[in-house]
Amino acid sequence: AEGKPRTRDLVGRRVVVSAGGTREPLDPVRFLGNRSSGRQGVALARTALARGADVTLVAANLTVRPPAGVRVVPVETTAELADAVRAAAADADVVVMAAAVADFRPAADAAHKIKKQADGSAPPLALVQNPDVLAGLVAEPARTDGGRQVVVGFAAETGDADGDVLHHGRAKARRKGADLLAVNAVGGGQGFGTEGNAVTVLDAAGEVVASVEGSKDAVADGLWDAVVSRLHR
Ligand code: CTP
Ligand code: CA
């Protein structure tokens, strides 16, 4: 039943999904960005809507069209995304951080276009670290009425000399402390810009809660299943 609602189990629930990739300005015409298409976040918004949720999509530079029927808050930078997510999350039951948030931004956003130098030298590029929006939602809940809020993160990982995808995913799940972390392996045709996806859903202790594979809508539905079971605890 890919792409079709399994049940209307999100009726009466307010969910916030961030999607796409943030862009950090260098000067009026240039930015630092990433290759996130926003497809997985848009799939999360579409499937949540189909399951009956009230959906706010915080949309950072999407290359795909957001679904009709969701409230779209367009943002460009990480600072804008952080503000928009926290504002929308004030009365939300669920927040899913599917956006690829820039870890760093240029230390300065030049007022004028950076020009080439006559001597052929290149300007230095100084970066500063952005705030971690997901960690902020865990450390300081954005919901203002004291109700339960399920906070979900996404992590694209590759294996390396220190360990495999699951090893890195578990460490990140514990470090971030989100209720759920959806870990997907990137490289080998999976992840950024592709149609299909496969994720392992971990809890805050790094334990595997679910594994879902298939289209981005199928992955989204699998993640909503895990979220719904948390909402009922
Ligand atoms: N995230 C965030 N704010 C940031 C960076 C990431 O909210 N400044 C969120 C992402 O939206 C995602 C989760 O954190 O839901 C994991 O992102 P990821 O880039 O995998 O984690 P990082 O902590 O940035 O670790 P890494 O050094 O591996 O990039
Ligand atoms: Ca990162």
GROMACS .gro file of N, CA and C in nm, residues 14-18 85-86 89-90 92-98 132-143 147-154 172-173 176-182 201-205 209 223-224 226-228 230-231:
model
  174
   14ARG      N    1  -0.072   1.754   1.546
   14ARG     CA    2   0.001   1.859   1.474
   14ARG      C    3   0.146   1.815   1.459
   15VAL      N    4   0.192   1.811   1.335
   15VAL     CA    5   0.330   1.770   1.311
   15VAL      C    6   0.405   1.878   1.233
   16VAL      N    7   0.532   1.889   1.263
   16VAL     CA    8   0.621   1.982   1.194
   16VAL      C    9   0.730   1.899   1.128
   17VAL      N   10   0.752   1.922   1.000
   17VAL     CA   11   0.859   1.853   0.928
   17VAL      C   12   0.949   1.959   0.866
   18SER      N   13   1.079   1.949   0.891
   18SER     CA   14   1.173   2.036   0.817
   18SER      C   15   1.229   1.953   0.702
   85VAL      N   16   1.115   2.646   1.284
   85VAL     CA   17   1.084   2.516   1.346
   85VAL      C   18   1.037   2.537   1.490
   86ARG      N   19   1.108   2.617   1.565
   86ARG     CA   20   1.071   2.637   1.707
   86ARG      C   21   0.933   2.703   1.717
   89ALA      N   22   0.675   2.450   1.630
   89ALA     CA   23   0.676   2.340   1.727
   89ALA      C   24   0.611   2.377   1.860
   90ALA      N   25   0.574   2.504   1.876
   90ALA     CA   26   0.519   2.550   2.004
   90ALA      C   27   0.394   2.473   2.045
   92ALA      N   28   0.311   2.163   1.871
   92ALA     CA   29   0.316   2.041   1.789
   92ALA      C   30   0.336   1.915   1.873
   93ASP      N   31   0.272   1.806   1.828
   93ASP     CA   32   0.290   1.675   1.892
   93ASP      C   33   0.417   1.607   1.844
   94VAL      N   34   0.459   1.640   1.722
   94VAL     CA   35   0.574   1.573   1.661
   94VAL      C   36   0.656   1.675   1.583
   95VAL      N   37   0.789   1.665   1.595
   95VAL     CA   38   0.878   1.746   1.511
   95VAL      C   39   0.977   1.650   1.445
   96VAL      N   40   0.980   1.651   1.313
   96VAL     CA   41   1.075   1.567   1.240
   96VAL      C   42   1.175   1.656   1.167
   97MET      N   43   1.301   1.642   1.204
   97MET     CA   44   1.408   1.721   1.141
   97MET      C   45   1.467   1.642   1.025
   98ALA      N   46   1.399   1.651   0.909
   98ALA     CA   47   1.449   1.581   0.790
   98ALA      C   48   1.539   1.671   0.706
  132ASP      N   49   2.282   2.360   1.678
  132ASP     CA   50   2.218   2.231   1.646
  132ASP      C   51   2.070   2.240   1.682
  133VAL      N   52   1.986   2.249   1.579
  133VAL     CA   53   1.842   2.270   1.600
  133VAL      C   54   1.780   2.150   1.672
  134LEU      N   55   1.816   2.030   1.626
  134LEU     CA   56   1.760   1.907   1.685
  134LEU      C   57   1.800   1.894   1.832
  135ALA      N   58   1.927   1.912   1.861
  135ALA     CA   59   1.973   1.903   1.999
  135ALA      C   60   1.904   2.008   2.085
  136GLY      N   61   1.880   2.125   2.027
  136GLY     CA   62   1.809   2.232   2.098
  136GLY      C   63   1.667   2.191   2.134
  137LEU      N   64   1.598   2.122   2.041
  137LEU     CA   65   1.460   2.078   2.067
  137LEU      C   66   1.456   1.975   2.181
  138VAL      N   67   1.564   1.897   2.194
  138VAL     CA   68   1.572   1.797   2.301
  138VAL      C   69   1.606   1.864   2.434
  139ALA      N   70   1.706   1.954   2.432
  139ALA     CA   71   1.753   2.018   2.555
  139ALA      C   72   1.649   2.114   2.612
  140GLU      N   73   1.581   2.183   2.521
  140GLU     CA   74   1.486   2.287   2.563
  140GLU      C   75   1.361   2.270   2.479
  141PRO      N   76   1.261   2.191   2.527
  141PRO     CA   77   1.143   2.161   2.446
  141PRO      C   78   1.075   2.288   2.396
  142ALA      N   79   1.034   2.284   2.268
  142ALA     CA   80   0.971   2.402   2.207
  142ALA      C   81   0.822   2.407   2.237
  143ARG      N   82   0.763   2.294   2.278
  143ARG     CA   83   0.620   2.291   2.307
  143ARG      C   84   0.592   2.371   2.433
  147GLY      N   85   0.275   1.956   2.695
  147GLY     CA   86   0.235   1.826   2.643
  147GLY      C   87   0.353   1.750   2.587
  148ARG      N   88   0.329   1.621   2.560
  148ARG     CA   89   0.435   1.537   2.503
  148ARG      C   90   0.467   1.582   2.360
  149GLN      N   91   0.594   1.581   2.329
  149GLN     CA   92   0.637   1.612   2.192
  149GLN      C   93   0.741   1.507   2.150
  150VAL      N   94   0.710   1.435   2.044
  150VAL     CA   95   0.804   1.335   1.992
  150VAL      C   96   0.898   1.405   1.894
  151VAL      N   97   1.027   1.399   1.923
  151VAL     CA   98   1.128   1.467   1.842
  151VAL      C   99   1.208   1.362   1.764
  152VAL      N  100   1.214   1.380   1.632
  152VAL     CA  101   1.274   1.281   1.542
  152VAL      C  102   1.384   1.347   1.459
  153GLY      N  103   1.499   1.280   1.450
  153GLY     CA  104   1.608   1.327   1.365
  153GLY      C  105   1.635   1.230   1.252
  154PHE      N  106   1.710   1.277   1.155
  154PHE     CA  107   1.756   1.194   1.044
  154PHE      C  108   1.907   1.200   1.041
  172LYS      N  109   2.535   0.853   1.735
  172LYS     CA  110   2.465   0.980   1.712
  172LYS      C  111   2.332   0.982   1.786
  173ALA      N  112   2.260   0.869   1.787
  173ALA     CA  113   2.132   0.862   1.858
  173ALA      C  114   2.151   0.895   2.005
  176LYS      N  115   2.255   1.276   2.040
  176LYS     CA  116   2.149   1.373   2.010
  176LYS      C  117   2.035   1.364   2.112
  177GLY      N  118   2.003   1.243   2.156
  177GLY     CA  119   1.898   1.227   2.255
  177GLY      C  120   1.756   1.243   2.203
  178ALA      N  121   1.738   1.247   2.071
  178ALA     CA  122   1.603   1.257   2.015
  178ALA      C  123   1.527   1.128   2.045
  179ASP      N  124   1.394   1.136   2.048
  179ASP     CA  125   1.313   1.016   2.075
  179ASP      C  126   1.341   0.909   1.971
  180LEU      N  127   1.354   0.953   1.845
  180LEU     CA  128   1.384   0.860   1.736
  180LEU      C  129   1.487   0.922   1.643
  181LEU      N  130   1.576   0.837   1.591
  181LEU     CA  131   1.672   0.883   1.489
  181LEU      C  132   1.665   0.784   1.373
  182ALA      N  133   1.632   0.836   1.254
  182ALA     CA  134   1.624   0.753   1.134
  182ALA      C  135   1.759   0.760   1.064
  201VAL      N  136   1.555   0.275   1.226
  201VAL     CA  137   1.506   0.371   1.325
  201VAL      C  138   1.556   0.331   1.462
  202LEU      N  139   1.628   0.423   1.527
  202LEU     CA  140   1.685   0.398   1.659
  202LEU      C  141   1.616   0.485   1.763
  203ASP      N  142   1.614   0.437   1.888
  203ASP     CA  143   1.565   0.522   1.997
  203ASP      C  144   1.682   0.597   2.060
  204ALA      N  145   1.653   0.674   2.166
  204ALA     CA  146   1.757   0.760   2.225
  204ALA      C  147   1.871   0.681   2.287
  205ALA      N  148   1.844   0.552   2.316
  205ALA     CA  149   1.949   0.466   2.371
  205ALA      C  150   2.030   0.398   2.262
  209VAL      N  151   1.451   0.023   1.666
  209VAL     CA  152   1.307   0.021   1.685
  209VAL      C  153   1.238  -0.035   1.561
  223LEU      N  154   0.827   0.532   0.939
  223LEU     CA  155   0.868   0.622   1.046
  223LEU      C  156   0.745   0.672   1.124
  224TRP      N  157   0.637   0.704   1.052
  224TRP     CA  158   0.514   0.748   1.122
  224TRP      C  159   0.461   0.637   1.211
  226ALA      N  160   0.637   0.426   1.378
  226ALA     CA  161   0.718   0.432   1.500
  226ALA      C  162   0.680   0.552   1.586
  227VAL      N  163   0.650   0.663   1.519
  227VAL     CA  164   0.610   0.785   1.592
  227VAL      C  165   0.477   0.760   1.663
  228VAL      N  166   0.381   0.700   1.592
  228VAL     CA  167   0.248   0.678   1.650
  228VAL      C  168   0.259   0.590   1.775
  230ARG      N  169   0.503   0.579   1.979
  230ARG     CA  170   0.557   0.666   2.086
  230ARG      C  171   0.448   0.757   2.142
  231LEU      N  172   0.362   0.810   2.053
  231LEU     CA  173   0.257   0.902   2.097
  231LEU      C  174   0.160   0.832   2.193
   0.00000   0.00000   0.00000
